[in-house]
Tab-separated table of C-alpha atoms in Angstrom:
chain	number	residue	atom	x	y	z
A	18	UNK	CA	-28.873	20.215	-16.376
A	19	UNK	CA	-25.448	20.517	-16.950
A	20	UNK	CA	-25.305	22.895	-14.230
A	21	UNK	CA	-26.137	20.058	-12.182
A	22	UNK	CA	-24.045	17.556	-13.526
A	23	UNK	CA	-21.318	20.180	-12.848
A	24	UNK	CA	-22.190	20.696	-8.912
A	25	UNK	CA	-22.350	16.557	-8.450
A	26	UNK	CA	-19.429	15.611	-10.339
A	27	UNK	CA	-17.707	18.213	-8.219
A	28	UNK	CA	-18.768	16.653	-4.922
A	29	UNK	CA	-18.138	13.231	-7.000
A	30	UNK	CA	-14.290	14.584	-6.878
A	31	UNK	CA	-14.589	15.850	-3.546
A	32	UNK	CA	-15.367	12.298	-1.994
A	33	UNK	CA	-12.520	10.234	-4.135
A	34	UNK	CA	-10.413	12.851	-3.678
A	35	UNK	CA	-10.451	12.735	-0.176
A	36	UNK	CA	-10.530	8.839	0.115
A	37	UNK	CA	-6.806	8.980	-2.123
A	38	UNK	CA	-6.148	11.503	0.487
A	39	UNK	CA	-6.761	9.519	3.263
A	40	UNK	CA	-5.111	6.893	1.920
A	41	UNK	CA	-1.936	8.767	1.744
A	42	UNK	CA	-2.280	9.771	5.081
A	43	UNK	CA	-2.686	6.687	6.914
A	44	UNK	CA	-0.114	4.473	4.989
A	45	UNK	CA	1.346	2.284	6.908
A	46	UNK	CA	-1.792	1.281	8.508
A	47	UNK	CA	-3.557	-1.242	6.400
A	48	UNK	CA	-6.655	-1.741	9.096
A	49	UNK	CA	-7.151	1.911	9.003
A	50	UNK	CA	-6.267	1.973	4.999
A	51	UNK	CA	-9.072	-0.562	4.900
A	52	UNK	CA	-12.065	1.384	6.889
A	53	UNK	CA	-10.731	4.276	4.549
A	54	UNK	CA	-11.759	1.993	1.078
A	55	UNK	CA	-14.990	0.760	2.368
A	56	UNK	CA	-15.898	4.505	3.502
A	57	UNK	CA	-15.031	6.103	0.397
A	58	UNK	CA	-16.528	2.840	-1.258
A	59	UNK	CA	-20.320	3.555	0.374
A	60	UNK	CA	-19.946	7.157	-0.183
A	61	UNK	CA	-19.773	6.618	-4.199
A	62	UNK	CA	-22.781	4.194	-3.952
A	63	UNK	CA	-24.554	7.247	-2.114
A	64	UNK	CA	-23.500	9.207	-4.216
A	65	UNK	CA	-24.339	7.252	-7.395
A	66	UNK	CA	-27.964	6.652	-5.628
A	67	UNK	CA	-28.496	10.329	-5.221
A	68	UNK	CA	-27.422	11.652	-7.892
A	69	UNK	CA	-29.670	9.364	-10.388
A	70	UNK	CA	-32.416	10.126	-8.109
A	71	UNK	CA	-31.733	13.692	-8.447
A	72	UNK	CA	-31.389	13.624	-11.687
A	73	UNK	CA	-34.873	11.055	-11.991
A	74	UNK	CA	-33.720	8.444	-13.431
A	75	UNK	CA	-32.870	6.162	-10.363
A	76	UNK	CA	-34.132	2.427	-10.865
A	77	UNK	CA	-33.340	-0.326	-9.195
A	78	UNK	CA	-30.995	-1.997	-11.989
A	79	UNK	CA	-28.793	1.342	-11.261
A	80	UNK	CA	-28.616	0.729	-7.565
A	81	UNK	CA	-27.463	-3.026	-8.155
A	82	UNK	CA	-24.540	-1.380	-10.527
A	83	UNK	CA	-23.092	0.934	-7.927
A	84	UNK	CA	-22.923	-2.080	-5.215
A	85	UNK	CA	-21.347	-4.215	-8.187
A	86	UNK	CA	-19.004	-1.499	-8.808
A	87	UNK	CA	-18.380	-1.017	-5.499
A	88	UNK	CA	-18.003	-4.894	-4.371
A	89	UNK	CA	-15.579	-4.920	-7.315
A	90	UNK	CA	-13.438	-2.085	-5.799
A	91	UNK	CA	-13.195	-3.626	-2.787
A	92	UNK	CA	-11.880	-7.137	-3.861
A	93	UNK	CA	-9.612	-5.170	-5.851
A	94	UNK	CA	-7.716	-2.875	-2.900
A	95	UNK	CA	-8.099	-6.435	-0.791
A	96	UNK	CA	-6.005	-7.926	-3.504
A	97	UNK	CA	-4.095	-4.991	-3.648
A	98	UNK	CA	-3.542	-5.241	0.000
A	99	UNK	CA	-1.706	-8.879	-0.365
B	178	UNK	CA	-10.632	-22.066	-45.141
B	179	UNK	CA	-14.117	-21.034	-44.646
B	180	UNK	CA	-14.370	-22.986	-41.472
B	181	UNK	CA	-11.471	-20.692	-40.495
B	182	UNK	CA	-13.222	-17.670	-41.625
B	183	UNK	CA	-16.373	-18.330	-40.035
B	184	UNK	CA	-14.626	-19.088	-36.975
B	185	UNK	CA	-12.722	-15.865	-37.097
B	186	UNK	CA	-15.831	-14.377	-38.135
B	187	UNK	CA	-17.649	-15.783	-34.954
B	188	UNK	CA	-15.068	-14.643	-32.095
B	189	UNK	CA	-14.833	-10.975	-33.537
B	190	UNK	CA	-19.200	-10.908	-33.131
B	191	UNK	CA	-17.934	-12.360	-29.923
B	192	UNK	CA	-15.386	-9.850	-29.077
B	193	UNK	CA	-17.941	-7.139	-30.053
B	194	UNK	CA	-20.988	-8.705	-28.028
B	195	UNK	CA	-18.704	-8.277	-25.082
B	196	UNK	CA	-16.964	-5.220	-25.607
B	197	UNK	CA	-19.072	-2.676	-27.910
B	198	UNK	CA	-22.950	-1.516	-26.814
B	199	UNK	CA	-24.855	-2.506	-29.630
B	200	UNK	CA	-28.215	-4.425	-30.437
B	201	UNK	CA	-27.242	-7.972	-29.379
B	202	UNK	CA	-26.553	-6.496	-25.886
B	203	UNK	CA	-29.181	-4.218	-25.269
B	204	UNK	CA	-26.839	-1.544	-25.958
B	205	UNK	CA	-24.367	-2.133	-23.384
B	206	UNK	CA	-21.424	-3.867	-23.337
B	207	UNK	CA	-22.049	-7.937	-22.395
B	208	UNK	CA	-18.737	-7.506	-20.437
B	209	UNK	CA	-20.656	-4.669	-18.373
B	210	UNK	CA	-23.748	-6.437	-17.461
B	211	UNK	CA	-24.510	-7.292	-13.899
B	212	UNK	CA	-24.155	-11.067	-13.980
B	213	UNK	CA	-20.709	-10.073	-15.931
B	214	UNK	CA	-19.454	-7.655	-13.052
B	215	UNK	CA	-20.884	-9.870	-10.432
B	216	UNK	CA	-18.615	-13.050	-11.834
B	217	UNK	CA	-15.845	-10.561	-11.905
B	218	UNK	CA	-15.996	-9.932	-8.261
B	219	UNK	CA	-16.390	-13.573	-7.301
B	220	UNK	CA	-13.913	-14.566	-9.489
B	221	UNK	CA	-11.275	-11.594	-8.076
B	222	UNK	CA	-12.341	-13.397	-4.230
B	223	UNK	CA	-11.609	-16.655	-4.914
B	224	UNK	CA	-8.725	-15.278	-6.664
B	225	UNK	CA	-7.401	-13.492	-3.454
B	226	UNK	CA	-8.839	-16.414	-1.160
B	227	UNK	CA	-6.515	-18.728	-3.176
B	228	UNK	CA	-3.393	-16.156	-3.123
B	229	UNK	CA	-3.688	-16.586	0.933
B	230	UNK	CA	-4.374	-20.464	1.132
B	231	UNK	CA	-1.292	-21.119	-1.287
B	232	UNK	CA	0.759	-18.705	0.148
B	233	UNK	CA	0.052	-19.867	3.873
B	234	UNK	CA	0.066	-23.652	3.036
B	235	UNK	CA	3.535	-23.259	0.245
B	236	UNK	CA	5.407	-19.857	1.234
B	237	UNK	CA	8.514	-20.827	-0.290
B	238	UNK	CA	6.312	-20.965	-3.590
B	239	UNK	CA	4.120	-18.293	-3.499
B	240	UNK	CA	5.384	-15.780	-0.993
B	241	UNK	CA	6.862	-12.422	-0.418
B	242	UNK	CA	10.126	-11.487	-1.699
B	243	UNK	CA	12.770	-9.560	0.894
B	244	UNK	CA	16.129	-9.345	1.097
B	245	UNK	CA	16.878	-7.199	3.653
B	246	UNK	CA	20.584	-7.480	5.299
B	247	UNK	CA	21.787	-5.819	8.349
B	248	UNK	CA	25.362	-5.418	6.347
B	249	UNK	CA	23.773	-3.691	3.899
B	250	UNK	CA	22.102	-1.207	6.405
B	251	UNK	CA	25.218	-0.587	7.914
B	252	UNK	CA	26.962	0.063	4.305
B	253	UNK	CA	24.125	2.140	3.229
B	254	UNK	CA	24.094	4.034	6.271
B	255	UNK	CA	27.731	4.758	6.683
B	256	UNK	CA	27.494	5.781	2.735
B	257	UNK	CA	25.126	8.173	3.875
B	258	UNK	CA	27.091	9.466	6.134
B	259	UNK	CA	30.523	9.598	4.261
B	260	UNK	CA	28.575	11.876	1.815
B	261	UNK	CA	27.875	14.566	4.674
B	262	UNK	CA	31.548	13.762	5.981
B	263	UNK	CA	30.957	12.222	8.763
B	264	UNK	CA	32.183	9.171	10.999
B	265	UNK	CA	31.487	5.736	10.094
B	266	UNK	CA	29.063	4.322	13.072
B	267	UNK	CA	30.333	1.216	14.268
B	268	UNK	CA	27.452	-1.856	14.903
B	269	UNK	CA	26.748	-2.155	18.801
B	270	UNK	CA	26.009	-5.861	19.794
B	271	UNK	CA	23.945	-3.994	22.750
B	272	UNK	CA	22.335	-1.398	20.204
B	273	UNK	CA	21.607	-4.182	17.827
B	274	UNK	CA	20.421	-6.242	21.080
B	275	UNK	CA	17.725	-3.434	21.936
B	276	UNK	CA	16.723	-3.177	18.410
B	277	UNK	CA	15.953	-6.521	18.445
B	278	UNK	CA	13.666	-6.729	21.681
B	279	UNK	CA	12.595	-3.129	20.621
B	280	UNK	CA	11.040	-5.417	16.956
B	281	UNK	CA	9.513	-8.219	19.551
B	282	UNK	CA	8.032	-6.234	21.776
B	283	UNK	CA	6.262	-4.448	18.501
B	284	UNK	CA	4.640	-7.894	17.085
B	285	UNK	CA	3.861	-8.753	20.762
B	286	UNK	CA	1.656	-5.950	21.906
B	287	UNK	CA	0.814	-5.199	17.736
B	288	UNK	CA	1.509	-1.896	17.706
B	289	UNK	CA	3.360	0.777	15.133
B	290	UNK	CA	4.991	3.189	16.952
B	291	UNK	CA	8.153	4.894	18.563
B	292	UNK	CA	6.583	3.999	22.520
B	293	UNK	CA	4.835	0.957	23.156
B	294	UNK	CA	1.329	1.205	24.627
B	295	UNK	CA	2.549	0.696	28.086
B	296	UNK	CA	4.638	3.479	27.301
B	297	UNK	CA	7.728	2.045	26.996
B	298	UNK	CA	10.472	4.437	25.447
B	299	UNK	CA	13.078	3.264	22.468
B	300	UNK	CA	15.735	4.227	25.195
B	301	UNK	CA	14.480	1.808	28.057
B	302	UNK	CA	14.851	-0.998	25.022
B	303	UNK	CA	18.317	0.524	24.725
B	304	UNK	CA	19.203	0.754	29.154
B	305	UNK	CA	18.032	-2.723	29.261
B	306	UNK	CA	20.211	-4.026	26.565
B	307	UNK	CA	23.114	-2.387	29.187
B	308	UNK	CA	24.252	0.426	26.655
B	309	UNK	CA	25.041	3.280	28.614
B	310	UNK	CA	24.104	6.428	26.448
B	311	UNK	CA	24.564	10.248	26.271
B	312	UNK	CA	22.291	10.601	23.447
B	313	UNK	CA	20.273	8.125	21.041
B	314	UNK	CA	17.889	7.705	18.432
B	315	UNK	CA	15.819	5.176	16.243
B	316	UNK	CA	14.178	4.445	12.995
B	317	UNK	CA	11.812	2.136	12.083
B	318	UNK	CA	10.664	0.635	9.091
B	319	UNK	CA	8.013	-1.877	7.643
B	320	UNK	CA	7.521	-3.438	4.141
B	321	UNK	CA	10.308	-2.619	2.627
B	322	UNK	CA	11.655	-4.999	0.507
B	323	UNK	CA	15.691	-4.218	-0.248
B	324	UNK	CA	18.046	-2.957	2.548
B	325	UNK	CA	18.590	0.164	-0.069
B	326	UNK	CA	14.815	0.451	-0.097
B	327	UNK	CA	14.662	1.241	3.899
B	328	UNK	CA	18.065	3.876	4.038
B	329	UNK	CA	16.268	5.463	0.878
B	330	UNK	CA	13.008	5.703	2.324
B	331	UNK	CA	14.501	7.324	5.470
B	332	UNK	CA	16.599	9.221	3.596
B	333	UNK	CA	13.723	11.027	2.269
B	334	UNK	CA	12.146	11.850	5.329
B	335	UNK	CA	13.556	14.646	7.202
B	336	UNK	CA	13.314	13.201	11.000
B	337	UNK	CA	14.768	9.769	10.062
B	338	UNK	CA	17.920	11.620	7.589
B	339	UNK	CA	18.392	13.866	10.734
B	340	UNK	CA	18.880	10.691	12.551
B	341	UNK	CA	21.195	9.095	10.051
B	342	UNK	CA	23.346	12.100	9.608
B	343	UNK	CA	23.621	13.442	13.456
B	344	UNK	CA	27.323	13.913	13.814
B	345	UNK	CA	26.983	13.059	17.297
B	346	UNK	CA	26.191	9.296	16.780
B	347	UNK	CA	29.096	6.765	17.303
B	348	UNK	CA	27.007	3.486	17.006
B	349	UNK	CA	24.309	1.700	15.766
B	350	UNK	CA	22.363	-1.314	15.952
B	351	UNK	CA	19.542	-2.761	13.910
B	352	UNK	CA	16.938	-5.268	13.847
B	353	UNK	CA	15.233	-6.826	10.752
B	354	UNK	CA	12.183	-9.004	11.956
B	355	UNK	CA	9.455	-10.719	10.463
B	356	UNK	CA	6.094	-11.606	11.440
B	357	UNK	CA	2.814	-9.991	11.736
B	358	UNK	CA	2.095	-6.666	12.518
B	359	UNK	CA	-1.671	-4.974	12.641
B	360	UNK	CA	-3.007	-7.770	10.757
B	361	UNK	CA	-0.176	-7.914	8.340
B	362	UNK	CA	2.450	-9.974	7.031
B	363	UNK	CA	5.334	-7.488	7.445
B	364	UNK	CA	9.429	-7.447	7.827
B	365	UNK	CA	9.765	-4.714	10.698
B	366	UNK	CA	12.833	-3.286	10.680
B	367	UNK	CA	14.216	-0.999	13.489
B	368	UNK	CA	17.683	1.149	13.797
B	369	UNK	CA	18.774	2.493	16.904
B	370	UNK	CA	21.358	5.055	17.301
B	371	UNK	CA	23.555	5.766	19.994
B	372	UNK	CA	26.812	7.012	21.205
B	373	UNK	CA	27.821	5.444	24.791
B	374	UNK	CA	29.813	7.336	27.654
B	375	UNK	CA	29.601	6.580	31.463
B	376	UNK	CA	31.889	9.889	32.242
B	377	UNK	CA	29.387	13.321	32.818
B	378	UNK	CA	25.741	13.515	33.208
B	379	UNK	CA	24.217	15.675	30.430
B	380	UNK	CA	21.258	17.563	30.031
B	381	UNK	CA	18.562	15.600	28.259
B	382	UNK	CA	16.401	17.202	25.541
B	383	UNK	CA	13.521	14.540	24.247
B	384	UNK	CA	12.481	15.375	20.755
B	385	UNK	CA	9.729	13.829	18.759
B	386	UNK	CA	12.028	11.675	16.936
B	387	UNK	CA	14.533	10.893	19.480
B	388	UNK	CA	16.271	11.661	22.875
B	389	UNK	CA	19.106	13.864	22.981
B	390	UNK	CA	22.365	14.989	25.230
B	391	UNK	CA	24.441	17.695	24.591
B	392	UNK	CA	27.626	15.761	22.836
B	393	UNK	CA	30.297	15.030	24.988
B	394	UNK	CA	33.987	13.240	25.139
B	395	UNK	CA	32.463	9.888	24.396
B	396	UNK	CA	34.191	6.537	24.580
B	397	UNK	CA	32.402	4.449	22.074
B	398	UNK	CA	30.791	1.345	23.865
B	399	UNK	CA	32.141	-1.933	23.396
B	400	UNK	CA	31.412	-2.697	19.532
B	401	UNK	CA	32.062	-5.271	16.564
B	402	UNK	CA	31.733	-5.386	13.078
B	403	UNK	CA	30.967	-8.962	13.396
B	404	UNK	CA	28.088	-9.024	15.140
B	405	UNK	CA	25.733	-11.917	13.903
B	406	UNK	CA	22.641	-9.687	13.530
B	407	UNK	CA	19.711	-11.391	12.015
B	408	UNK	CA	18.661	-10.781	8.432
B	409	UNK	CA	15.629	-11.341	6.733
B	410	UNK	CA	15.930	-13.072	2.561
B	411	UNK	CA	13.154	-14.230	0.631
B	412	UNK	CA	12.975	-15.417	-2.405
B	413	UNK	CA	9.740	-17.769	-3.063
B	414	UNK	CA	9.182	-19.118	-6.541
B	415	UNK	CA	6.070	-16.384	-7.203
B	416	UNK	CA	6.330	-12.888	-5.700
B	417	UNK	CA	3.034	-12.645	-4.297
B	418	UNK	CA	2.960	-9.113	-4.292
B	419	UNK	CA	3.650	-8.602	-7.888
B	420	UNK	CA	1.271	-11.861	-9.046
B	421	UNK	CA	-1.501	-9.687	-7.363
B	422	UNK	CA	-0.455	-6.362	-8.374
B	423	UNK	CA	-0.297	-7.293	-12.261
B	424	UNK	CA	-3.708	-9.451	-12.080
B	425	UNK	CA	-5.073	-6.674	-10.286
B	426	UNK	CA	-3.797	-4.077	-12.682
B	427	UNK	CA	-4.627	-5.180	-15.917
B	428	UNK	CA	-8.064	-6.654	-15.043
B	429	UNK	CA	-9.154	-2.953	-13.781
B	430	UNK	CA	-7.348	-1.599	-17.286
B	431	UNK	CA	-9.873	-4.022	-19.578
B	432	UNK	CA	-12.639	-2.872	-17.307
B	433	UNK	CA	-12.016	0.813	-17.663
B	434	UNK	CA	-10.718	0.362	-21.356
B	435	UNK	CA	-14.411	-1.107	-21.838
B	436	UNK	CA	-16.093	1.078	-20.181
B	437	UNK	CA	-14.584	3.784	-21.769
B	438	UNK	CA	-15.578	2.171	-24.963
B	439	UNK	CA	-19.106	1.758	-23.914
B	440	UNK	CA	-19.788	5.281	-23.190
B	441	UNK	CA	-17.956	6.773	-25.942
B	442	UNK	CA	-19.910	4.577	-28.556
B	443	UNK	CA	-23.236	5.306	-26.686
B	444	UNK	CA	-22.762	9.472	-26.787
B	445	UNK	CA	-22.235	9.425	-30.188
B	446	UNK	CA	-25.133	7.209	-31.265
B	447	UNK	CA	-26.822	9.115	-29.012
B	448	UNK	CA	-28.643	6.006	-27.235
B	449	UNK	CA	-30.327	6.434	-24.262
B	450	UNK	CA	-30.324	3.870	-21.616
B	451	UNK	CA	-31.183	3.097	-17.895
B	452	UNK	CA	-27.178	2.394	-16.309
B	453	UNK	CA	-24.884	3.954	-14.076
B	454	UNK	CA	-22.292	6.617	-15.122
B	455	UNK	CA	-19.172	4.847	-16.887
B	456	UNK	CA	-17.024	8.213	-15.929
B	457	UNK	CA	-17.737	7.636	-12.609
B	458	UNK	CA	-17.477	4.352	-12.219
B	459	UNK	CA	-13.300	5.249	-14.364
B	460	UNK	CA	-12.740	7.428	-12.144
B	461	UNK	CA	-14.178	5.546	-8.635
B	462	UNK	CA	-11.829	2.438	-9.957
B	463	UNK	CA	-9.021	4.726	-10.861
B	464	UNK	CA	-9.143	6.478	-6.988
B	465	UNK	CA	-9.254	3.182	-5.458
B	466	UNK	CA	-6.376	2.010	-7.713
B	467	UNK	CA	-4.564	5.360	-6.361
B	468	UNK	CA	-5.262	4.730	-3.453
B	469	UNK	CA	-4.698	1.020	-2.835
B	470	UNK	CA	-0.865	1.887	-3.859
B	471	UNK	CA	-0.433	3.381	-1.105
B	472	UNK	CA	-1.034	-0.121	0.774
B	473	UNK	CA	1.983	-1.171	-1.171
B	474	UNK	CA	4.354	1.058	-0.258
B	475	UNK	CA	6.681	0.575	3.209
B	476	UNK	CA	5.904	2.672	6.278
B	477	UNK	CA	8.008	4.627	8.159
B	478	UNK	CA	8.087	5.090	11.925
């Protein structure tokens, strides 16, 4: 089990770190910037979604939290993006 | 007294319903439930709808704050290159001229980059102004908001210093624009180098960055210091930028504080319960945080 959590909290890094990395990369390019935080966005709600279900504990109340999350994240960088 | 007490009393259950999993929650923080984080998100839109309504319909109130002077580019510059020992570049009406159709033809065809997408160079900008050059260059900038800001910036970026400290260079020009760029509000500004002679054909050498002659005698274009190049100063009544940034900032803090909270209470009272991962959802919020301040900084071209 905590094997497990190990291997997808690894890929959990692996996805945000690549969206901060992305970022960095395209500064200066807010559209692209943009496509960049919805991206990494519905990769963490994947990744949320898989990993409960992996784990067997997925439910529907779960799912809802991760778009939440995610809708939250996004109204943040657009605010951010002002 | 008491009423006081009670009162106190009653916000602190409050303060706990909303911030500490326990029994009157469900064992999760009020503040985390899903009608709580979907108000939060509706409340952050109209929040960011209203930032762009106010600051559309009243910029001088709620705007963005620049002050970004073409004398102070030239100071900066020249400071630069006083350090290295170099000439002073003197500002070129022409240069400052190309720098400036260089900027409009950028917000015309919306587009971030040293050749336009009809492949326009920076030096046909600078042949059409009617400087005659041996060798030239130019910088560009966006969303900065000082004049120090920009020369900084390009100071710390090898291809732009190069540019700045060339000994070759004899003049400059500049441009500081605003308008909208790529779907953004944004104060463009562009530099262009250049040292003028209309004596000896030289071999030309394009580079990434810019085009360049072997040096020769050159006879510095005609020049002033007094040329009335166009600067760009802001100063609304609310700096939109930071009025979003702090709002932004310290709402995601209470939301990670509290969700920190929330899973450090619940794995030591060892509850278990049917939510998401708080870590994960820190850490997702604290990437896009990262991240998102990189749509702050100024760009360099």
């Amino acid at each position: 089990m905590k094997k497990e959590f190990m291997i997808h909290g690894s890929i959990l890094c692996l996805i945000l770190g690549s969206g901060v990395y992305m970022f960095y990369l395209m500064r200066g390019n807010i559209q692209t910037q943009m496509i960049v935080g919805i991206s990494t966005t519905l990769a963490y709600i994947c990744w949320g979604i898989i990993h409960h279900m992996m784990v067997g504990n997925l439910h529907k109340k779960i799912v809802i939290e991760y778009m939440l999350i995610g809708v939250i994240a996004l109204v943040l960088m657009l605010t951010l993006s002002l | 007294m008491m009423d006081i007490r009670v009162t106190y009393m009653k916000l602190v259950r409050l303060l706990y319903h909303f911030i500490v999993p326990r029994e009157s929650n469900n064992h999760r923080a009020k503040a985390l439930h899903h009608d709580a984080l979907f108000a939060y998100a509706l409340l952050f839109m109209v929040f960011n709808l209203g930032l762009r309504v106010i600051h559309d319909t009243v910029p001088d109130v709620l705007g963005y704050a620049t002050d970004i002077r073409v004398e102070q580019l030239l100071q900066d510059t020249n400071a630069k290159r006083a350090e290295k020992g170099l000439s002073q570049l003197v500002l070129s009406s022409s240069l400052s001229q190309a720098a400036a159709d260089k900027a409009d033809d950028m917000f015309t065809n919306n587009y971030w980059a040293h050749n336009s997408p009809a492949g326009k160079t920076p030096w046909d900008f600078i042949v059409q102004s009617g400087y005659s050059y041996t060798i030239a260059g130019e910088n560009l900038a966006k969303n900065f908001q000082t004049s120090s800001g920009v020369t900084e910036a390009w100071m710390n970026s090898q291809t732009h210093k190069d540019n700045i400290i060339k000994p070759g260079y004899r003049e400059v020009g500049f441009a500081v624009v605003n308008g909208t760029l790529l779907g953004e509000e944004t104060t463009l500004v562009v530099q262009m180098f250049g040292t003028s002679s209309g004596q000896v054909a030289a071999i030309r050498q394009v580079e990434a960055k810019e085009l360049v002659v072997k040096p020769i005698d050159v006879i510095p274009a005609e020049s002033s210091l007094g040329v009335s190049a166009p600067s760009v100063r802001q100063t609304p009544l609310i700096n939109i930028k930071i009025l979003s940034r702090e709002v932004a900032f310290i709402f995601i803090g209470l939301l990670m504080g509290i969700m920190a909270i929330d899973a450090y209470v619940i794995s030591r009272r060892g509850v278990v319960r049917l939510v998401g991962h708080n870590v994960a959802h820190i850490v997702f919020l604290a990437s896009m945080l990262a991240g998102s301040m990189f749509m702050l900084r100024g760009a360099l071209g």
